[in-house]
Tab-separated table of C-alpha atoms and ligand atoms in Angstrom:
chain	number	residue	atom	x	y	z
G	1	UNK	CA	-35.452	30.214	2.028
G	2	UNK	CA	-33.338	29.192	5.012
G	3	UNK	CA	-34.256	31.562	7.833
G	4	UNK	CA	-32.696	29.820	10.840
G	5	UNK	CA	-29.371	28.006	11.150
G	6	UNK	CA	-29.016	25.962	14.331
G	7	UNK	CA	-26.268	24.173	16.155
G	8	UNK	CA	-26.666	21.921	19.187
G	9	UNK	CA	-24.628	22.633	22.294
G	10	UNK	CA	-24.036	20.503	25.386
G	11	UNK	CA	-21.732	20.411	28.370
G	12	UNK	CA	-23.060	23.745	29.559
G	13	UNK	CA	-21.677	24.644	32.961
G	14	UNK	CA	-20.256	28.138	33.233
G	15	UNK	CA	-21.837	31.245	31.734
G	16	UNK	CA	-18.514	32.851	30.811
G	17	UNK	CA	-17.406	29.709	28.948
G	18	UNK	CA	-20.737	29.479	27.168
G	19	UNK	CA	-20.349	33.134	26.193
G	20	UNK	CA	-17.089	32.425	24.366
G	21	UNK	CA	-18.701	29.452	22.608
G	22	UNK	CA	-21.758	31.487	21.635
G	23	UNK	CA	-19.506	34.115	20.073
G	24	UNK	CA	-17.810	31.386	18.052
G	25	UNK	CA	-21.249	30.156	16.935
G	26	UNK	CA	-22.192	33.670	15.834
G	27	UNK	CA	-18.988	33.815	13.797
G	28	UNK	CA	-20.091	30.532	12.189
G	29	UNK	CA	-23.385	32.006	11.004
G	30	UNK	CA	-25.488	30.323	13.696
G	31	UNK	CA	-28.799	32.028	14.520
G	32	UNK	CA	-30.222	29.525	16.949
G	33	UNK	CA	-28.637	27.342	19.611
G	34	UNK	CA	-30.238	24.051	20.523
G	35	UNK	CA	-29.323	23.799	24.164
G	36	UNK	CA	-29.057	20.148	25.161
G	37	UNK	CA	-30.104	20.100	28.818
G	38	UNK	CA	-29.517	16.721	30.450
G	39	UNK	CA	-31.283	15.349	33.498
G	40	UNK	CA	-28.025	15.839	35.416
G	41	UNK	CA	-27.798	19.473	34.257
G	42	UNK	CA	-31.356	20.003	35.452
G	43	UNK	CA	-30.612	18.386	38.789
G	44	UNK	CA	-27.197	19.916	39.416
G	45	UNK	CA	-26.480	22.982	37.245
G	46	UNK	CA	-29.951	24.556	37.437
G	47	UNK	CA	-28.833	27.959	38.756
G	48	UNK	CA	-26.618	28.518	35.731
G	49	UNK	CA	-29.049	27.426	33.010
G	50	UNK	CA	-31.169	30.622	32.998
G	51	UNK	CA	-27.998	32.726	32.984
G	52	UNK	CA	-26.693	30.776	29.980
G	53	UNK	CA	-29.982	31.303	28.122
G	54	UNK	CA	-29.848	35.022	28.973
G	55	UNK	CA	-26.297	35.237	27.655
G	56	UNK	CA	-27.283	33.624	24.357
G	57	UNK	CA	-30.159	36.084	24.019
G	58	UNK	CA	-27.866	38.999	24.816
G	59	UNK	CA	-25.616	37.901	21.950
G	60	UNK	CA	-28.568	37.702	19.561
G	61	UNK	CA	-29.041	33.918	19.446
G	62	UNK	CA	-32.428	32.242	19.714
G	63	UNK	CA	-32.501	29.355	22.206
G	64	UNK	CA	-34.417	26.093	22.011
G	65	UNK	CA	-34.143	23.707	24.948
G	66	UNK	CA	-33.547	20.075	24.017
G	67	UNK	CA	-34.313	17.557	26.797
G	68	UNK	CA	-31.414	15.572	25.441
G	69	UNK	CA	-31.718	11.831	25.979
G	70	UNK	CA	-34.304	12.368	28.716
G	71	UNK	CA	-35.343	8.924	30.010
G	72	UNK	CA	-33.334	7.572	27.065
G	73	UNK	CA	-36.653	8.117	25.317
G	74	UNK	CA	-35.067	10.927	23.341
G	75	UNK	CA	-31.910	10.510	21.318
G	76	UNK	CA	-28.568	11.141	22.973
G	77	UNK	CA	-25.523	9.593	24.568
G	78	UNK	CA	-25.830	10.796	28.170
G	79	UNK	CA	-27.279	8.795	31.066
G	80	UNK	CA	-30.762	9.134	32.528
G	81	UNK	CA	-31.484	10.009	36.138
G	82	UNK	CA	-35.086	8.870	35.719
G	83	UNK	CA	-33.852	5.365	34.925
G	84	UNK	CA	-31.437	5.496	37.841
G	85	UNK	CA	-34.212	6.476	40.241
G	86	UNK	CA	-36.961	4.219	38.881
G	87	UNK	CA	-36.792	0.469	38.486
G	88	UNK	CA	-40.356	0.427	37.133
G	89	UNK	CA	-41.936	2.518	34.364
G	90	UNK	CA	-39.479	1.176	31.838
G	91	UNK	CA	-40.212	-0.038	28.351
G	92	UNK	CA	-40.689	-3.799	28.240
G	93	UNK	CA	-39.898	-6.211	25.420
G	94	UNK	CA	-43.024	-7.809	23.965
G	95	UNK	CA	-41.295	-11.108	23.282
G	96	UNK	CA	-39.008	-11.640	26.279
G	97	UNK	CA	-40.760	-9.523	28.931
G	98	UNK	CA	-37.452	-7.934	29.880
G	99	UNK	CA	-37.377	-4.420	31.312
G	100	UNK	CA	-35.212	-2.221	29.118
G	101	UNK	CA	-33.121	0.868	29.834
G	102	UNK	CA	-35.699	3.194	28.257
G	103	UNK	CA	-38.383	5.072	30.183
G	104	UNK	CA	-41.899	4.140	29.125
G	105	UNK	CA	-43.270	7.514	28.078
G	106	UNK	CA	-46.811	6.168	28.259
G	107	UNK	CA	-46.650	5.856	32.057
G	108	UNK	CA	-47.954	8.698	34.205
G	109	UNK	CA	-44.712	8.503	36.171
G	110	UNK	CA	-42.563	9.497	33.207
G	111	UNK	CA	-45.156	11.843	31.711
G	112	UNK	CA	-45.254	13.834	34.961
G	113	UNK	CA	-41.465	13.795	35.286
G	114	UNK	CA	-40.954	15.031	31.736
G	115	UNK	CA	-43.616	17.710	31.902
G	116	UNK	CA	-42.168	19.032	35.154
G	117	UNK	CA	-38.680	19.114	33.615
G	118	UNK	CA	-39.903	21.218	30.687
G	119	UNK	CA	-42.334	23.587	32.395
G	120	UNK	CA	-39.760	24.304	35.107
G	121	UNK	CA	-37.157	25.242	32.504
G	122	UNK	CA	-39.726	27.293	30.554
G	123	UNK	CA	-40.573	29.303	33.669
G	124	UNK	CA	-37.002	29.745	34.863
G	125	UNK	CA	-35.133	30.222	31.585
G	126	UNK	CA	-37.502	31.936	29.165
G	127	UNK	CA	-36.198	30.133	26.072
G	128	UNK	CA	-37.669	30.718	22.599
G	129	UNK	CA	-38.900	27.160	22.412
G	130	UNK	CA	-38.312	23.460	22.916
G	131	UNK	CA	-36.879	20.812	20.663
G	132	UNK	CA	-38.195	17.226	20.789
G	133	UNK	CA	-35.120	15.280	19.802
G	134	UNK	CA	-35.667	11.867	18.156
G	135	UNK	CA	-38.328	10.547	20.543
G	136	UNK	CA	-38.705	6.798	20.119
G	137	UNK	CA	-39.749	3.402	21.373
G	138	UNK	CA	-36.785	1.149	22.097
G	139	UNK	CA	-37.716	-1.306	19.355
G	140	UNK	CA	-37.948	-1.954	16.501
G	141	UNK	CA	-35.501	-0.343	14.192
G	142	UNK	CA	-34.421	-3.413	12.236
G	143	UNK	CA	-37.535	-3.006	10.110
G	144	UNK	CA	-35.783	-0.047	8.501
G	145	UNK	CA	-32.750	-2.090	7.597
G	146	UNK	CA	-31.471	-1.963	4.055
G	147	UNK	CA	-32.813	-5.465	3.429
G	148	UNK	CA	-36.256	-4.517	4.672
G	149	UNK	CA	-36.096	-7.439	7.095
G	150	UNK	CA	-38.741	-7.566	9.763
G	151	UNK	CA	-37.777	-6.981	13.394
G	152	UNK	CA	-39.451	-9.533	15.625
G	153	UNK	CA	-39.393	-7.784	18.958
G	154	UNK	CA	-41.006	-4.474	19.891
G	155	UNK	CA	-41.919	-2.295	22.862
G	156	UNK	CA	-43.752	-1.361	24.912
G	157	UNK	CA	-45.354	-4.316	26.659
G	158	UNK	CA	-45.182	-2.864	30.164
G	159	UNK	CA	-48.132	-3.299	32.563
G	160	UNK	CA	-49.313	0.284	31.952
G	161	UNK	CA	-49.327	-0.061	28.153
G	162	UNK	CA	-51.006	-3.468	28.306
G	163	UNK	CA	-53.724	-2.235	30.656
G	164	UNK	CA	-54.398	0.840	28.519
G	165	UNK	CA	-54.513	-1.227	25.327
G	166	UNK	CA	-56.997	-3.690	26.817
G	167	UNK	CA	-59.207	-0.917	28.192
G	168	UNK	CA	-59.307	0.731	24.761
G	169	UNK	CA	-59.651	-2.270	22.466
G	170	UNK	CA	-61.391	-4.682	24.829
G	171	UNK	CA	-58.947	-7.567	24.456
G	172	UNK	CA	-55.436	-8.341	25.764
G	173	UNK	CA	-52.529	-6.675	23.995
G	174	UNK	CA	-51.080	-9.085	21.410
G	175	UNK	CA	-47.403	-9.995	21.412
G	176	UNK	CA	-47.391	-9.646	17.643
G	177	UNK	CA	-47.376	-6.155	16.182
G	178	UNK	CA	-50.845	-5.988	14.653
G	179	UNK	CA	-52.500	-2.931	13.119
G	180	UNK	CA	-54.216	-2.187	16.440
G	181	UNK	CA	-50.840	-2.295	18.178
G	182	UNK	CA	-49.322	0.031	15.575
G	183	UNK	CA	-52.133	2.574	15.983
G	184	UNK	CA	-52.007	2.294	19.763
G	185	UNK	CA	-48.257	2.950	19.756
G	186	UNK	CA	-48.547	5.964	17.419
G	187	UNK	CA	-51.422	7.485	19.389
G	188	UNK	CA	-49.880	6.973	22.831
G	189	UNK	CA	-46.472	8.192	21.674
G	190	UNK	CA	-47.943	11.574	20.815
G	191	UNK	CA	-49.695	12.027	24.171
G	192	UNK	CA	-46.619	12.881	26.248
G	193	UNK	CA	-45.337	15.394	23.692
G	194	UNK	CA	-48.762	16.944	23.025
G	195	UNK	CA	-49.581	17.366	26.701
G	196	UNK	CA	-46.208	18.891	27.508
G	197	UNK	CA	-46.249	21.153	24.439
G	198	UNK	CA	-49.738	22.333	25.388
G	199	UNK	CA	-48.604	23.027	28.971
G	200	UNK	CA	-45.644	25.024	27.641
G	201	UNK	CA	-47.850	27.132	25.382
G	202	UNK	CA	-50.137	27.812	28.331
G	203	UNK	CA	-47.127	29.305	30.120
G	204	UNK	CA	-46.130	31.317	27.058
G	205	UNK	CA	-48.048	31.064	23.757
G	206	UNK	CA	-44.948	32.241	21.896
G	207	UNK	CA	-42.898	29.205	22.935
G	208	UNK	CA	-42.136	27.408	19.702
G	209	UNK	CA	-42.140	23.621	19.532
G	210	UNK	CA	-40.026	21.666	17.060
G	211	UNK	CA	-40.662	17.939	16.765
G	212	UNK	CA	-37.724	16.156	15.157
G	213	UNK	CA	-38.379	12.584	14.068
G	214	UNK	CA	-36.129	9.950	12.552
G	215	UNK	CA	-35.459	10.365	8.840
G	216	UNK	CA	-36.906	7.098	7.597
G	217	UNK	CA	-38.329	5.865	4.338
G	218	UNK	CA	-41.724	4.891	5.748
G	219	UNK	CA	-42.602	3.298	2.442
G	220	UNK	CA	-44.678	0.311	1.513
G	221	UNK	CA	-41.943	-2.166	2.397
G	222	UNK	CA	-39.817	-0.346	4.922
G	223	UNK	CA	-40.743	1.540	8.081
G	224	UNK	CA	-39.160	1.940	11.482
G	225	UNK	CA	-42.150	1.740	13.797
G	226	UNK	CA	-40.361	3.712	16.494
G	227	UNK	CA	-43.570	5.552	17.356
G	228	UNK	CA	-43.137	8.714	15.262
G	229	UNK	CA	-42.771	7.226	11.812
G	230	UNK	CA	-46.352	8.151	10.913
G	231	UNK	CA	-45.390	11.648	9.797
G	232	UNK	CA	-48.973	12.680	9.087
G	233	UNK	CA	-49.928	12.047	12.702
G	234	UNK	CA	-46.891	14.024	13.934
G	235	UNK	CA	-47.430	16.847	11.448
G	236	UNK	CA	-51.100	17.143	12.402
G	237	UNK	CA	-50.344	17.749	16.089
G	238	UNK	CA	-51.642	21.293	16.726
G	239	UNK	CA	-48.991	22.058	19.357
G	240	UNK	CA	-45.979	21.596	17.075
G	241	UNK	CA	-44.701	24.543	15.047
G	242	UNK	CA	-41.750	23.021	13.190
G	243	UNK	CA	-41.611	19.583	11.540
G	244	UNK	CA	-38.022	18.394	11.529
G	245	UNK	CA	-36.253	15.219	10.404
G	246	UNK	CA	-32.924	13.885	11.591
G	247	UNK	CA	-29.479	13.498	10.163
G	248	UNK	CA	-28.701	11.492	7.052
G	249	UNK	CA	-25.176	10.121	6.897
G	250	UNK	CA	-23.054	11.876	4.248
G	251	UNK	CA	-22.247	8.464	2.752
G	252	UNK	CA	-25.894	7.718	1.896
G	253	UNK	CA	-27.056	8.307	-1.682
G	254	UNK	CA	-28.113	11.822	-2.614
G	255	UNK	CA	-31.465	10.433	-3.752
G	256	UNK	CA	-32.183	9.274	-0.228
G	257	UNK	CA	-31.303	12.682	1.216
G	258	UNK	CA	-33.493	14.368	-1.434
G	259	UNK	CA	-36.394	12.028	-0.782
G	260	UNK	CA	-36.287	12.708	2.970
G	261	UNK	CA	-35.961	16.451	2.355
G	262	UNK	CA	-38.894	16.600	-0.081
G	263	UNK	CA	-41.158	14.582	2.185
G	264	UNK	CA	-40.180	16.719	5.190
G	265	UNK	CA	-41.130	19.910	3.329
G	266	UNK	CA	-44.341	18.321	2.023
G	267	UNK	CA	-45.531	17.278	5.494
G	268	UNK	CA	-44.640	20.678	6.965
G	269	UNK	CA	-46.542	22.495	4.203
G	270	UNK	CA	-49.525	20.169	4.427
G	271	UNK	CA	-49.989	20.980	8.105
G	272	UNK	CA	-48.947	24.637	8.057
G	273	UNK	CA	-45.626	24.153	9.881
G	274	UNK	CA	-42.112	25.256	9.191
G	275	UNK	CA	-39.725	22.581	7.908
G	276	UNK	CA	-36.274	21.754	9.226
G	277	UNK	CA	-33.542	19.437	7.978
G	278	UNK	CA	-30.482	18.297	9.894
G	279	UNK	CA	-26.906	17.994	8.716
G	280	UNK	CA	-24.384	15.560	10.118
G	281	UNK	CA	-21.951	17.829	11.939
G	282	UNK	CA	-20.311	15.112	14.056
G	283	UNK	CA	-19.057	11.527	13.847
G	284	UNK	CA	-18.755	11.257	10.033
G	285	UNK	CA	-17.715	13.770	7.434
G	286	UNK	CA	-18.165	13.798	3.663
G	287	UNK	CA	-15.369	12.341	1.550
G	288	UNK	CA	-15.365	15.632	-0.320
G	289	UNK	CA	-16.197	18.629	1.884
G	290	UNK	CA	-17.923	20.384	-1.032
G	291	UNK	CA	-20.814	17.965	-0.397
G	292	UNK	CA	-21.816	20.179	2.541
G	293	UNK	CA	-22.478	23.161	0.246
G	294	UNK	CA	-24.249	20.905	-2.252
G	295	UNK	CA	-26.632	19.412	0.314
G	296	UNK	CA	-27.257	22.834	1.862
G	297	UNK	CA	-28.202	24.145	-1.594
G	298	UNK	CA	-30.443	21.151	-2.256
G	299	UNK	CA	-32.305	21.803	1.005
G	300	UNK	CA	-32.751	25.481	0.143
G	301	UNK	CA	-33.926	24.623	-3.372
G	302	UNK	CA	-36.495	22.162	-2.028
G	303	UNK	CA	-37.983	24.860	0.203
G	304	UNK	CA	-36.599	23.898	3.620
G	305	UNK	CA	-37.103	26.724	6.146
G	306	UNK	CA	-34.425	25.813	8.656
G	307	UNK	CA	-31.128	23.996	8.791
G	308	UNK	CA	-29.620	22.476	11.897
G	309	UNK	CA	-26.434	20.560	12.617
G	310	UNK	CA	-25.323	18.302	15.415
G	311	UNK	CA	-23.079	19.558	16.998
G	312	UNK	CA	-20.856	22.444	18.146
G	313	UNK	CA	-17.261	21.980	16.900
G	314	UNK	CA	-18.101	18.752	15.068
G	315	UNK	CA	-18.116	16.823	18.337
G	316	UNK	CA	-14.443	17.706	18.859
G	317	UNK	CA	-12.964	15.881	21.858
G	318	UNK	CA	-15.748	13.309	22.191
G	319	UNK	CA	-16.058	9.704	21.027
G	320	UNK	CA	-18.464	10.894	18.346
G	321	UNK	CA	-16.171	13.602	17.000
G	322	UNK	CA	-15.754	13.676	13.213
G	323	UNK	CA	-12.206	12.762	12.060
G	324	UNK	CA	-11.616	16.399	11.084
G	325	UNK	CA	-14.115	17.810	13.555
G	326	UNK	CA	-13.011	21.441	13.445
G	327	UNK	CA	-12.818	21.457	9.656
G	328	UNK	CA	-16.355	20.069	9.477
G	329	UNK	CA	-17.524	22.757	11.927
G	330	UNK	CA	-15.849	25.472	9.881
G	331	UNK	CA	-17.348	24.119	6.651
G	332	UNK	CA	-20.832	24.107	8.150
G	333	UNK	CA	-20.137	27.631	9.427
G	334	UNK	CA	-19.128	28.874	5.955
G	335	UNK	CA	-22.354	27.520	4.533
G	336	UNK	CA	-24.494	28.868	7.351
G	337	UNK	CA	-23.022	32.328	6.752
G	338	UNK	CA	-23.625	31.976	3.035
G	339	UNK	CA	-27.315	31.021	3.270
G	340	UNK	CA	-28.243	33.257	6.179
G	341	UNK	CA	-26.769	36.285	4.400
G	342	UNK	CA	-29.620	35.962	1.865
G	343	UNK	CA	-32.307	36.525	4.526
F	401	LIG	ZN1	-45.129	0.931	28.452
């Protein structure tokens, strides 16, 4: 049964404007707002963030803080102050040695920065939890292409990762993605999120952590190798409460959506977590809007606990707005109201 219906929300500045938006979310059947807090928000709008969280609570919405695009390590379109302020501690291409515009989350520099960002917000804002939004290594993604072609390049080959690899395995880090490299990447990728989640639960044991990973096939032939594609390793992390997988484009086959949904529920159940599936509420819309109700029903039937959609008002007014953004938002709202009424 669907017990939470979430919508992401960014551009938060003024409490009274957020209040009007929160009321609109309530009218759309939303129970939980995923508050996308950027590094600029944290640096500049800090005084208003706790007041915005309070306002959401006052209106009966749960609030999860999403460190949206932080370090460009998480998904998201906004820019990163960490990258602006640090020329080092970036992910490095294994093949070309180039520094890339992605923070290396295996460096102590970024790990400290990220943990401070989250624990500060936890102390100041008293949210209901945090949302880890598509964390990933820069490369590869091509491995998940429809042809199953192999991506040649990968990250991270920065001095910190190389030193840690060599200390652990006793030989220099290869430039080819071997099994040792794959395991190293999976293990290290979980450290920053585990340590921060643990620190958050030490502040407040009731803080709920959702880890949302890319919705990939991860089959025998095709996998993304973005660091969180080993769903068993992610699901087994004791500090995560909700196992979530990202948006599937409406144009993809229903079988693909079903496969992702079933595997998401299976991993969540296996490790005693709640499951969450995302709906595409921006950028693209279904050819036939009745697909929204159909996919919502499929998720409910497969035992998904929570639904979420990116983003408020279908991305209206942004470059990633759906063609009929407000209609998409209203359609998601109708379905949220429909499923949440059964709780
Ligand atoms: Zn690195």
